[in-house]
Structures are given as structure tokens and as C-alpha cells.
XYZ file of C-alpha atoms in Angstrom:
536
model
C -60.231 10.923 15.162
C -61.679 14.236 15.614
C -64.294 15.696 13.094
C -63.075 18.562 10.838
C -65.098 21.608 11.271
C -66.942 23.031 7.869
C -66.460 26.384 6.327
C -69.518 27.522 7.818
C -68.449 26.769 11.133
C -64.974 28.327 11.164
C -66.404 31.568 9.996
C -69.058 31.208 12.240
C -66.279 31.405 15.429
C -64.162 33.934 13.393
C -67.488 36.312 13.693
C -68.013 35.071 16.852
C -64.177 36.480 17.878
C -64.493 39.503 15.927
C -67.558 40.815 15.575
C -66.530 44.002 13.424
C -65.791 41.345 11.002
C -61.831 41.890 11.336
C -59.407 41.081 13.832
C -56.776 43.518 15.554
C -54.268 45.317 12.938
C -57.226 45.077 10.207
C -56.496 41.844 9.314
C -60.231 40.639 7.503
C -61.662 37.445 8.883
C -62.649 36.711 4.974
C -58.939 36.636 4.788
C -58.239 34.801 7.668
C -60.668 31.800 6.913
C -59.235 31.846 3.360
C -55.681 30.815 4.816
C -57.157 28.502 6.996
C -59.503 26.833 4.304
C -55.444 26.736 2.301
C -54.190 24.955 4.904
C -56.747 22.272 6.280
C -54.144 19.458 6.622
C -52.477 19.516 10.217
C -49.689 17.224 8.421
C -49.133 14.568 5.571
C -50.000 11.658 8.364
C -53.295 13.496 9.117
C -54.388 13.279 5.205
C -53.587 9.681 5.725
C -55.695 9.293 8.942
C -58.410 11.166 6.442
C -58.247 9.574 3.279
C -58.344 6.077 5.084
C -61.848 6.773 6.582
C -62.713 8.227 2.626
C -61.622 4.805 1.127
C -63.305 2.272 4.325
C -66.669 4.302 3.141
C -65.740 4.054 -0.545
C -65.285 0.114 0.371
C -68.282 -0.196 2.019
C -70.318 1.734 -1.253
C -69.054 -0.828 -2.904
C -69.837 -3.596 -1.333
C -73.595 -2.215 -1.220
C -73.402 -1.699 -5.039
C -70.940 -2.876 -6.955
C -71.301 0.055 -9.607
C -69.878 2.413 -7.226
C -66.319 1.089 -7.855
C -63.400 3.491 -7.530
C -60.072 4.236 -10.509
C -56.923 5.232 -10.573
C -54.399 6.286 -13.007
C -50.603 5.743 -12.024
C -48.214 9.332 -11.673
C -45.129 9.493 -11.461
C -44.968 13.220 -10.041
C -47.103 15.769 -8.414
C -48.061 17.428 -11.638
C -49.484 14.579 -12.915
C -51.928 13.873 -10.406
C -52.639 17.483 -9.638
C -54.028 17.420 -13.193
C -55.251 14.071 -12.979
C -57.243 15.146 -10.528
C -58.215 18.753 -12.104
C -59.375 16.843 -14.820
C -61.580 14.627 -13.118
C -63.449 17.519 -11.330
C -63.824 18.911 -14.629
C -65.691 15.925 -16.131
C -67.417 14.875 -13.251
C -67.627 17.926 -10.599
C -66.213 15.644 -7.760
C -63.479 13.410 -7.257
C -64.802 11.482 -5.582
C -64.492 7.651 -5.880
C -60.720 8.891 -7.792
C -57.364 8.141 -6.675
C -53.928 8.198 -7.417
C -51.898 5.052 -7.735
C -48.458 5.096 -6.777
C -46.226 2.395 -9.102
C -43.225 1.313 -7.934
C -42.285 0.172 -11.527
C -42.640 3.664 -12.525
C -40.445 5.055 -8.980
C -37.510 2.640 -10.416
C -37.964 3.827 -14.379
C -38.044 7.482 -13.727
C -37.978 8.427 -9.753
C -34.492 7.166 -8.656
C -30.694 8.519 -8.612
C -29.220 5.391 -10.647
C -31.157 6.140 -13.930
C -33.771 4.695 -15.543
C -34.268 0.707 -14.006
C -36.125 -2.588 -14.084
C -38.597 -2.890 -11.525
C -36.642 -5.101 -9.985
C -36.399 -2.647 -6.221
C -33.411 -1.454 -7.195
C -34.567 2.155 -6.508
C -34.044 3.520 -3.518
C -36.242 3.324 -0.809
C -36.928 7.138 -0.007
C -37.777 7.477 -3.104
C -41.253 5.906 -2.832
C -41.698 8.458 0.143
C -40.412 11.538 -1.264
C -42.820 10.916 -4.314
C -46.219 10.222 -1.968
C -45.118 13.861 -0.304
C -44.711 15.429 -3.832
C -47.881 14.066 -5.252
C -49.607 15.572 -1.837
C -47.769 18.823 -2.037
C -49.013 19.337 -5.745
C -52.633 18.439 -4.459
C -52.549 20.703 -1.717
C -51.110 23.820 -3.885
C -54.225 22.636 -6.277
C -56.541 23.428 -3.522
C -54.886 26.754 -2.278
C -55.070 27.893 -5.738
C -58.666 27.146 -6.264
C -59.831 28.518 -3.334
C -57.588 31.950 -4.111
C -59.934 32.086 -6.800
C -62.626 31.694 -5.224
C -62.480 34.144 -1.982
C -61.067 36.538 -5.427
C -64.439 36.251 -6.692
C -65.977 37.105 -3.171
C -63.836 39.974 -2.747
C -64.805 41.497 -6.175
C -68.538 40.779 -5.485
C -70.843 44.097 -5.885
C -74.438 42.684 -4.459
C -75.686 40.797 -1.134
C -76.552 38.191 -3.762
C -73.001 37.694 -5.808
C -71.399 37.978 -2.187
C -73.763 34.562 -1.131
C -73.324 32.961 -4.027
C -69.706 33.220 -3.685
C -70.098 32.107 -0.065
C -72.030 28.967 -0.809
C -68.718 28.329 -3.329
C -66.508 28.978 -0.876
C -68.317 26.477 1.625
C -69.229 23.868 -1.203
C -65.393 23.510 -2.162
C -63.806 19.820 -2.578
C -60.400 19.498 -1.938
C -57.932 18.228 -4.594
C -56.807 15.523 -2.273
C -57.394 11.651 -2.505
C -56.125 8.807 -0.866
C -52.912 6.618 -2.514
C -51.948 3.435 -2.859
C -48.921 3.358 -2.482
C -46.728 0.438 -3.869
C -43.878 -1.251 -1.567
C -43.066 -3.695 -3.380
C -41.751 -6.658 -1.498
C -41.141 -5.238 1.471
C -37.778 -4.064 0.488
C -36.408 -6.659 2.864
C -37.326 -8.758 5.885
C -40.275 -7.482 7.774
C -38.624 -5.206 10.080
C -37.421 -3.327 6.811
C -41.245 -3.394 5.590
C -42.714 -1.938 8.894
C -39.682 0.950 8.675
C -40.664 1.510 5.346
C -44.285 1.451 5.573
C -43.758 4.170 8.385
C -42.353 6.282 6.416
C -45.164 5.727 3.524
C -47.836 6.323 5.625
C -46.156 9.504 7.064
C -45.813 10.910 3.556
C -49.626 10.483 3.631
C -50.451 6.970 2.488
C -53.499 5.632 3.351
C -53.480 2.397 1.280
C -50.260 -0.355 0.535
C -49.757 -2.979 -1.993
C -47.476 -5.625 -1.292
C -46.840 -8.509 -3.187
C -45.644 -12.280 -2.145
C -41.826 -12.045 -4.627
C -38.965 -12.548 -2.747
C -37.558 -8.823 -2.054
C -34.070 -9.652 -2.789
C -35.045 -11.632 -6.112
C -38.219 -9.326 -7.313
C -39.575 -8.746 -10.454
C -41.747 -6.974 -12.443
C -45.233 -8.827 -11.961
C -45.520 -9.199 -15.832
C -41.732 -10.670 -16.659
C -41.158 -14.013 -15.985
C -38.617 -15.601 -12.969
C -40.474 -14.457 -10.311
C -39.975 -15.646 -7.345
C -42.688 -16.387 -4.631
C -42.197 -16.607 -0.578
C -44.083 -19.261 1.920
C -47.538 -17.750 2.996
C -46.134 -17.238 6.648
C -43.771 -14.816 5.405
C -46.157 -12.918 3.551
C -48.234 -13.290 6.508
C -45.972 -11.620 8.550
C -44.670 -8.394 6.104
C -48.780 -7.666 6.263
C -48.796 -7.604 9.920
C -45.936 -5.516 9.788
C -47.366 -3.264 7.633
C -50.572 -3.326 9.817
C -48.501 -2.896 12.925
C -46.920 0.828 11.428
C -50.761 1.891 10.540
C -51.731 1.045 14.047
C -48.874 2.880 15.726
C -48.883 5.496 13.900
C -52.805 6.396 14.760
C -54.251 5.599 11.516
C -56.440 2.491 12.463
C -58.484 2.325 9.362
C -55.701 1.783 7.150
C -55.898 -0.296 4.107
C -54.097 -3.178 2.959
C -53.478 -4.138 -0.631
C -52.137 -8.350 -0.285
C -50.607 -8.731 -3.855
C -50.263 -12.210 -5.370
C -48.006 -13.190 -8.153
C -48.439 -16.878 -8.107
C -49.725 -17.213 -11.343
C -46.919 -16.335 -13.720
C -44.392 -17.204 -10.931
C -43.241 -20.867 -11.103
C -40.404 -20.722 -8.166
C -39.954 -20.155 -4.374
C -37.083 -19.902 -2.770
C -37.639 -21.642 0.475
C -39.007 -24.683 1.365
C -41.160 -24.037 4.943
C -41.471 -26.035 8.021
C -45.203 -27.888 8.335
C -45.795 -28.691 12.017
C -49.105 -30.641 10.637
C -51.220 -31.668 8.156
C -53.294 -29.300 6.007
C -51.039 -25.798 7.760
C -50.270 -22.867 5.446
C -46.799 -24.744 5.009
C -47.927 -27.790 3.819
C -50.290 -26.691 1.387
C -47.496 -24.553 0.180
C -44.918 -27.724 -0.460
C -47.941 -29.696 -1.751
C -47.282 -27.794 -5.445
C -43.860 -28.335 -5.234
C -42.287 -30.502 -8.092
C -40.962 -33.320 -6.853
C -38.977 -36.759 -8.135
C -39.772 -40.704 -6.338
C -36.910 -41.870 -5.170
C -36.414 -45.605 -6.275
C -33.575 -47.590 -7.606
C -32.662 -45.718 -9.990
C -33.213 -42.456 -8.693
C -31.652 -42.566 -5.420
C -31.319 -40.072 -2.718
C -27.797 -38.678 -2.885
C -25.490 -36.861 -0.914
C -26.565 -33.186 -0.491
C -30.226 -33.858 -1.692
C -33.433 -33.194 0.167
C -36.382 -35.298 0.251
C -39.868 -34.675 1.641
C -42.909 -37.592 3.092
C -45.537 -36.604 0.988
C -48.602 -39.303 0.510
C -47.251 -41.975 2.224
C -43.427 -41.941 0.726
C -40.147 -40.000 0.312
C -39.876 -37.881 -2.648
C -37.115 -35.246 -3.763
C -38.474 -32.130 -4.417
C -36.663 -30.700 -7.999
C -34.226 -28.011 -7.573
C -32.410 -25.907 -9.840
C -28.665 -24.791 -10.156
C -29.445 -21.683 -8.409
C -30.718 -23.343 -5.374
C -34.872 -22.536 -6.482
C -37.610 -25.299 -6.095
C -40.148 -25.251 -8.685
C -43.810 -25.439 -8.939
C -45.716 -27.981 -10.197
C -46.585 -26.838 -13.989
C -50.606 -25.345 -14.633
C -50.902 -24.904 -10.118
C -50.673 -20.772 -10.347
C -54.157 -20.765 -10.310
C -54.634 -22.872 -7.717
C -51.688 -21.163 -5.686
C -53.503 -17.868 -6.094
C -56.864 -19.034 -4.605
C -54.582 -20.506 -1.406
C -52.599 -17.254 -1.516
C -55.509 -14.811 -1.107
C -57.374 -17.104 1.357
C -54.403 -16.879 4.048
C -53.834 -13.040 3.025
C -57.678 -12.693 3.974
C -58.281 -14.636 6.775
C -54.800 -15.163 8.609
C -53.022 -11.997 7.507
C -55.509 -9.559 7.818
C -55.231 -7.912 4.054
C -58.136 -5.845 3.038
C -58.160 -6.243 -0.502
C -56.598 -8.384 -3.073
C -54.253 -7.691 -6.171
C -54.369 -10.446 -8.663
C -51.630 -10.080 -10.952
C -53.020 -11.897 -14.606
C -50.889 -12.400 -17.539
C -54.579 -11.381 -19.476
C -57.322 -9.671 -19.559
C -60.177 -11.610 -19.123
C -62.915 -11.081 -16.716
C -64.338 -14.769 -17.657
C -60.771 -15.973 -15.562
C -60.650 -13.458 -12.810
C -64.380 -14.087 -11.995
C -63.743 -17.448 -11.533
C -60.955 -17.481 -9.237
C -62.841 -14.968 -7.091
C -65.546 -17.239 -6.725
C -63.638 -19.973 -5.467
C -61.624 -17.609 -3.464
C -64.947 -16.206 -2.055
C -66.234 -19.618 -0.697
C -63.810 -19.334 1.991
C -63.409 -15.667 2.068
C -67.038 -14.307 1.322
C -66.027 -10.614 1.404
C -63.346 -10.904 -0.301
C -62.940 -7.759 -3.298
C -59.803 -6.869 -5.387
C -57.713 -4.385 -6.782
C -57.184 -4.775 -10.496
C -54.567 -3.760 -12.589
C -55.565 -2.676 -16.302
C -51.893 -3.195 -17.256
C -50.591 -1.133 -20.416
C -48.124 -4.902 -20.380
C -51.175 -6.219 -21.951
C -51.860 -5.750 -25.470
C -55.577 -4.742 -24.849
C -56.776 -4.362 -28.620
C -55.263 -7.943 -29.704
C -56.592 -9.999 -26.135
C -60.308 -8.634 -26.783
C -60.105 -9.172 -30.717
C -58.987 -12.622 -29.850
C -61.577 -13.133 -27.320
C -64.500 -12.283 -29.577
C -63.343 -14.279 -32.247
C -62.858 -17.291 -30.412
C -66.363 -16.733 -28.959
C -67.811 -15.714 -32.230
C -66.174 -19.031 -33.703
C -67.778 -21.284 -30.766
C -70.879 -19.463 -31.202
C -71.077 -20.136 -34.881
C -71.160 -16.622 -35.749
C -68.278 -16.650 -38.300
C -66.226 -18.696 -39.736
C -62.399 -19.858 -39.512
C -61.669 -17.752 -41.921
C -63.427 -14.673 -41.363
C -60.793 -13.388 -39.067
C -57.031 -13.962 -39.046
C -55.814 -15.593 -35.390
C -52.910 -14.211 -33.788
C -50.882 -10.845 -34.601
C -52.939 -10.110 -37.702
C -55.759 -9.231 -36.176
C -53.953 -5.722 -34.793
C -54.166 -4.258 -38.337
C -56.038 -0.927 -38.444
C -57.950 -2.756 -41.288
C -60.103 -4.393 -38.746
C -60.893 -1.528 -36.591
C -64.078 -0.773 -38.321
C -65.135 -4.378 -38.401
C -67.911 -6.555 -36.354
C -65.085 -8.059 -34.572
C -63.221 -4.560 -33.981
C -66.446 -2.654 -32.727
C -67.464 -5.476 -30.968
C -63.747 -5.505 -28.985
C -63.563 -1.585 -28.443
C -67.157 -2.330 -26.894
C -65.900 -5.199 -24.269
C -63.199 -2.699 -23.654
C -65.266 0.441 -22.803
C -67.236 -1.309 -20.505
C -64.373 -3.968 -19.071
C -63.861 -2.052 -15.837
C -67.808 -1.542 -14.806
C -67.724 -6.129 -15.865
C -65.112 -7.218 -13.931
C -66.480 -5.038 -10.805
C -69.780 -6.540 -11.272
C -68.819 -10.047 -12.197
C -65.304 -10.682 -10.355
C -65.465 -8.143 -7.169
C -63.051 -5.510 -8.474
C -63.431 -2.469 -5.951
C -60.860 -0.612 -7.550
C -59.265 -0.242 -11.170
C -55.922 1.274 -11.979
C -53.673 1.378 -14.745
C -50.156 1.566 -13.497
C -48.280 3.183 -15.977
C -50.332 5.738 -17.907
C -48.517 8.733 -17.132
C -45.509 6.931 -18.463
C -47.063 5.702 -21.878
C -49.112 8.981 -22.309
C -46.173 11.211 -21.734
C -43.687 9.261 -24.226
C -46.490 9.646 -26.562
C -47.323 13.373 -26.484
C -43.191 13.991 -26.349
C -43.225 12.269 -29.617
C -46.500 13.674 -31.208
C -44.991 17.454 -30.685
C -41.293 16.565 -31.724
C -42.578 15.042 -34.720
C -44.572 18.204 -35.661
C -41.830 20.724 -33.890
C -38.989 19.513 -35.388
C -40.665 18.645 -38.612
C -42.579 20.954 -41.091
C -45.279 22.301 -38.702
C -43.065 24.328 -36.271
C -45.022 26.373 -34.088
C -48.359 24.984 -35.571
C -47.496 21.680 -34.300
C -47.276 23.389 -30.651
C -50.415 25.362 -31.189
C -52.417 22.629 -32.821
C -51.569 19.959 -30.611
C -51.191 21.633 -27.375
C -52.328 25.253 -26.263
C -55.417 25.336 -28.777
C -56.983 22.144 -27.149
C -55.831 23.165 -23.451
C -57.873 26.139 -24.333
C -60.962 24.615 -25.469
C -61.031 21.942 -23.016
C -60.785 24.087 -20.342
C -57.010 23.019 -18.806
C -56.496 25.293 -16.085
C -52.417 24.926 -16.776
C -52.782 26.780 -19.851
C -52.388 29.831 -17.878
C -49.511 28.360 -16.526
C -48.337 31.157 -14.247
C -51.589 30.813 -12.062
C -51.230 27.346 -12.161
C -48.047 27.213 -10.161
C -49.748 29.684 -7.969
C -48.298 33.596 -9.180
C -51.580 35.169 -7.778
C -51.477 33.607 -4.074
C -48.259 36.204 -3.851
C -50.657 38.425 -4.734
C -53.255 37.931 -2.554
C -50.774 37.541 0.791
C -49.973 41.134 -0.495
C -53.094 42.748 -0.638
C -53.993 40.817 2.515
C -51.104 43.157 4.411
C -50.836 45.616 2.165
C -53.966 46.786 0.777
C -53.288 48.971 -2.377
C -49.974 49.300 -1.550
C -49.304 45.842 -2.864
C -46.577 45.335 -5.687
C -48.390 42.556 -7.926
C -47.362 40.741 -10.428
C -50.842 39.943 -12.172
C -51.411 43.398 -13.353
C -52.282 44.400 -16.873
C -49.062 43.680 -18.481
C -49.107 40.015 -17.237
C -49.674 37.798 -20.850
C -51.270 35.207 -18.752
C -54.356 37.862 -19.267
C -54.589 36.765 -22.983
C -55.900 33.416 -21.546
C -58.814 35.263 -19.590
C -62.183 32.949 -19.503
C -64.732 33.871 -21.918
């Protein structure tokens, strides 16, 4: 992969062509470099070939120091990362270590033709594509529009020293764009459909895919129960394809998410060939529930049975033709399942999916998990399934309670402890506490590179719908709007308050006076309201 060439250096061979400092017709090279600078992505499959090498070093901070781990938020469109993104290099001045997370739950509740559905990959399968190219088209206009603004303040600089000042701006500029992880599910079929699929992901620009170990005809939502799990060889085989499509495709240092679900999912659907002892198929059957076969159980027609420990057993199975697991073995099934996605399948990180919170649990199984797999580092999702306030409440208490700290009754258990009434408490400080700092714990304590939250954008948006109607529609009217809305986008600084520029009205503008000088017609003149919003 070929290194990009800086700012400095482009206009360094722009002066080096034209020395008079413009090129033939007039064209300015300050104008030239800015459409370059607008337009640094050869395609959607180069930012992926990018981004990759940007998460690999972010991986490899990490492992270094594990306070240098990355976040995400979930989007479900281009808008909402572009200012996902904006807002992060507000707070921070870089994005770096920030990405956007791609949720397939959120691609079948509000990204597909059929309406609004389970995330159960009944969406269709474009649509995961078409919203990776959105989210990179939106974070692409975010850079073109910044750096209009920027070459706008070179232009109207009046000394040698503004005009370097806005150089060194112009050559210290971070683009908007991150790498994705992009969620495929289950494959969306056998692994010929995954490596089609993935194709197409990665030439929308993703760098990074989850996949998870459901059967893709029978998938579910990782937090609703009936999932369905396949034999490690399968799984095996939809990451090679996946690896196969990053390989052909030229971008070598792609990442692999190798999602897990065996811990809240209690069936499989096949029962897989062992051609010895101790294979990834026999250790897979091992946790199946089974029945001895005596007397008065026989073996009857249509029945399977299995040798296991020295005698025929009948492994249980239900109407529908699913074997179960052994009850309490998820845990144990997840250490196995990330061990073979590791060191036979080639995954580069892991995606436990917990029915809790608690960094206590997740430690431990990635400490077992690391005995055979020392490198081994996850992907964790902060799930908005989870009730966050009552798990931590409950968690201190029941530590406060072992601890001798308080008493029985001191604290309700269970759904009580929600009530507002405890938010100012010991136990309600001491919660909010566990929670601020739960993402910088379990990337200390249980080798989480990167923390998401899947479906923020969804949450947050239903949210702020319903904080505005209520005001809007009720007795505030235009206060509500004001109050809720434009006066804080104002004060914090939201760029889309000026929401003509933020869609890009003044790059017209610019392309005009680039080839047209002051005969430019421009729409950001003085009678433009968008002026009311000037910076102070």
C-alpha cells in the first residue's frame, strides 16, 4: 500500500509545476490543492485499505497500554456519524481512537424496504452496504466542508503571518473519516453467501466485520432468547470466507470481529461429524444433552444415539428437530468458542455477547480464554438491552451486603431499587460511579480493545422526538424548539445549527469563485439568514 502524500508535499509539486503560483487559464494552485485535499479517497475500498492499517496500530496501542482503548457509538445514517464524529473533534480535537459501529439490529429496525423488523436478517442484504457508503459519503462531505472553511480563511488572510497560520491549518487538518465495523450478521447464508457479502462490505469501505456463530436461517437478536448456535467448523469456515474477500480484494490488514452467542443460546441445529477424540466436533457434542439408553428407555425407530464415555446415549431433541445444550455450559461453550475462532479461524478480536454487565464475569472468561489464546482482546457491547442503572445498583448492594456495609434492609432488591428516590443515595452515587468508569475497567481488567453501544442513535433519537413533541405540541410552542434545540446547538458549538453550510451551500460557492472570480452568483451573500448564526 502506497503512502499518501501530506499537504505540504502536494503543494510543494503544485509550485514545483507552476511556479507563478497558478496553472494555465488562471486556475490558483491554492485552489487546486483545496480540491485535491476534498477528495483524498481514490474510492470507498481505498478508505478501507486505510482505516484497516489505522485500527492494526490502534490494536497494537492497545495492547502496549490498555488505556488507549478505542469507542463507538452505533448510526443508523450518515448524519449521525458525521456528527458523531464532529462532536468528538469538538471535545477532544482528534478522532482518533473513535469509530462508527454499524448494527445490523438497527439496518433491520429502520434501514430496510419491509418496515420496521426484528433483528432476525430479515433485511435485505444491500442494505448493510448501501448504509457503510452513506455513513462514508456523510464523512467525506464533513471533510470537504471543513476544509472549504479553512482555505476561506486563507483566502481572506491580510498578513504573511494570518496567511501561515492558515497554512499550518490547512496542513494540520484530520479527516472526518474512521474505520467501521460493520455487522453481517450470520453470514446471511452459507459461506459462499458470507464471502459475496463481505465483498460488497468491504467495498463500501469496511475495514472491520462482526460475525456471530447463530444459525443464519434461524438468527436472533443476541439478547432474545432461542438462539441458535452452529458447530465451530462452520463458523470456522464463514471467517475464512470473510478473510478470503479482505485478501482478494487488496486489503490484507483487515479485521475480524468472531462473535459468540453461546451463552444465552441453549440450541444447535446440527450435530457434527468427530473424526477423533478431543476435535472441534467432539468438544462441541460433549455439551449436548443427552438420555442412557437402558430398559426402559430404549433406542427407537428414528432416534439417534451417540458413544460418549464408554456407552450409547441419545442425545435430547426437540419437536422442531433442535438438540439442546446441557443447562449452566454457555460459559464454558464461550471459552471453546473463542479459542477455535482465535487459533483455527483466524478472528482478530472477540465479541462476547453477556446477558449483564459485569466486568467481574467477562474478566474471568477472558482469563481462561487467554491461557490458550494469550493475545486474545474483545469487542464489547455496552448494550442499551441492559438495564444499566438497576445491574450496577444491584451489584453494589450485593457487594455492600457481603462486605457488611449495610444491611438487608437498607436497600430494596430487585425493581425497587430503579426509583429516582435512590439516585442521590450511597448506593446510587456509588453505581453512577462503577458506571462512569465501566468502559476504562473492563479494558483494563477483561481485555476490551473496543467499546460500543449498538443502538444509541436509536434510543437517543426516540428520546429527543419525544422531548420536542411534548413541548411543541404542548404549551411551550416555539420555546420548546428554542429551548431544547437551537439555543443549546448554539452554545455548544453544533456546527449543524447553521444548517445550510452544513449540507455544504458554500462549496457551490467556492467552485464559483474558483472559475468565476467576482462574477460568481452566490448564494451566501448578505441576505442569507444562516448569517444570524455567525461565530462570535
Amino acid at each position: 500500500m502506497t503512502t499518501r502524500p501530506s499537504t505540504a508535499e502536494i503543494r510543494a509539486d503544485l509550485l514545483k509545476r507552476y511556479p507563478t503560483g497558478e496553472a494555465p487559464g488562471g486556475v490558483a494552485i491554492d485552489d487546486i490543492l483545496q480540491l485535491r485535499l476534498q477528495n483524498t479517497w481514490d474510492s470507498h475500498l481505498d478508505i478501507a485499505r486505510q482505516m484497516a492499517v489505522v485500527m492494526r496500530a490502534d490494536m497494537a496501542a492497545y495492547d502496549a497500554d490498555s488505556s488507549k482503548f478505542t469507542q463507538s457509538l452505533g448510526c443508523w445514517s450518515g448524519f449521525h456519524a458525521q456528527q458523531m464524529i464532529k462532536a468528538v473533534k469538538r471535545l477532544r480535537g482528534t478522532a482518533k481512537g473513535t469509530y462508527v459501529y454499524l448494527s445490523g439490529w438497527m439496518v433491520a429496525g429502520l434501514r430496510n424496504r419491509w418496515g420496521h423488523l426484528p433483528d432476525q436478517s430479515m433485511h435485505e442484504k444491500t442494505a448493510v452496504a448501501d448504509l457503510i457508503q452513506e455513513i462514508y459519503v456523510s464523512l467525506r462531505q464533513a471533510d470537504e466542508v471543513a476544509i472549504n472553511d479553512l482555505f476561506k480563511t486563507l483566502k481572506a488572510a491580510k498578513t504573511e503571518e494570518e496567511r501561515k497560520a492558515a497554512i499550518a491549518a490547512i496542513d494540520g487538518f484530520e479527516t472526518h473519516v474512521v474505520p467501521i465495523i460493520a455487522d453481517i450478521d450470520a453470514g446471511f447464508g452459507n459461506e459462499h453467501a458470507t464471502y459475496l457479502l463481505a465483498k460488497e462490505l468491504i467495498k463500501a469501505g469496511a475495514c472491520c466485520l462482526q460475525i456471530e456463530n447463530q444459525v443464519s436461517d434461524a438468527k436472533q437478536c443476541g439478547h432474545q432468547d432461542g438462539k441458535v448456535t452452529v458447530p465451530r467448523e462452520d463458523f470456522i469456515e464463514k471467517l475464512r470466507a470473510c478473510r478470503l474477500a479482505f485478501e482478494e480484494l487488496g486489503v490484507e490488514q483487515g479485521v475480524i470481529v468472531a462473535r459468540t452467542d453461546s451463552l444465552g443460546a441453549g440450541l444447535t441445529q446440527k450435530v457434527p461429524v468427530s473424526q477423533q477424540a478431543g476435535d472441534l466436533a467432539s468438544d462441541y457434542i460433549k455439551w449436548l444433552k443427552t438420555e442412557p439408553i437402558t430398559a426402559e428407555n430404549p433406542i427407537r425407530e428414528g432416534e439417534l444415539a451417540l458413544y460418549q464415555g464408554g456407552e450409547f446415549v441419545k442425545p435430547q431433541r426437540l419437536p422442531n428437530g433442535l438438540f439442546p445444550f446441557k443447562e449452566n455450559t454457555g460459559r464454558a461453550r464461550v471459552i471453546e468458542d473463542c479459542v477455535a475462532s482465535l487459533n483455527q479461524g483466524g478472528a482478530d478480536l472477540l465479541w462476547i455477547e453477556t446477558d449483564t454487565p459485569n466486568v467481574d464475569e467477562i474478566a474471568g472468561m477472558v482469563a481462561e480464554i487467554r491461557k490458550q489464546a494469550p493475545k486474545a482482546k474483545l469487542t464489547y457491547n455496552n448494550s442499551p438491552s441492559f438495564n444499566w442503572t438497576l445491574n450496577l445498583r444491584k451489584q453494589v448492594r450485593s457487594q455492600w451486603l457481603a462486605e457488611g456495609k449495610i444491611q438487608a434492609g437498607d436497600y430494596p432488591d430487585g425493581n425497587e431499587l430503579m426509583k429516582a428516590e435512590f439516585d442521590a443515595t450511597d448506593l446510587g452515587r456509588e453505581a453512577d460511579a462503577r458506571l462512569r468508569r465501566f468502559q476504562t475497567d473492563i479494558s483494563a481488567r477483561a481485555g476490551v480493545f473496543h467499546n460500543l453501544i449498538t443502538l444509541p442513535t436509536f434510543h437517543l433519537t426516540a428520546k429527543s422526538v419525544d422531548e420536542l413533541s411534548r413541548g411543541y405540541f404542548g404549551e411551550d410552542k416555539m420555546l420548546a424548539y428554542v429551548a431544547t434545540v437551537q439555543r443549546e446547538e448554539i452554545r455548544r458549538g453544533v456546527s449543524a445549527v447553521k444548517h445550510q453550510h452544513e449540507v455544504g451551500s458554500d462549496l457551490g460557492d467556492s467552485f464559483k469563485e474558483m472559475v468565476s472570480g467576482e462574477r460568481a452568483l452566490k448564494a451566501g451573500g448578505h441576505a442569507n439568514t444562516m448569517n444570524q448564526f455567525a461565530a462570535e
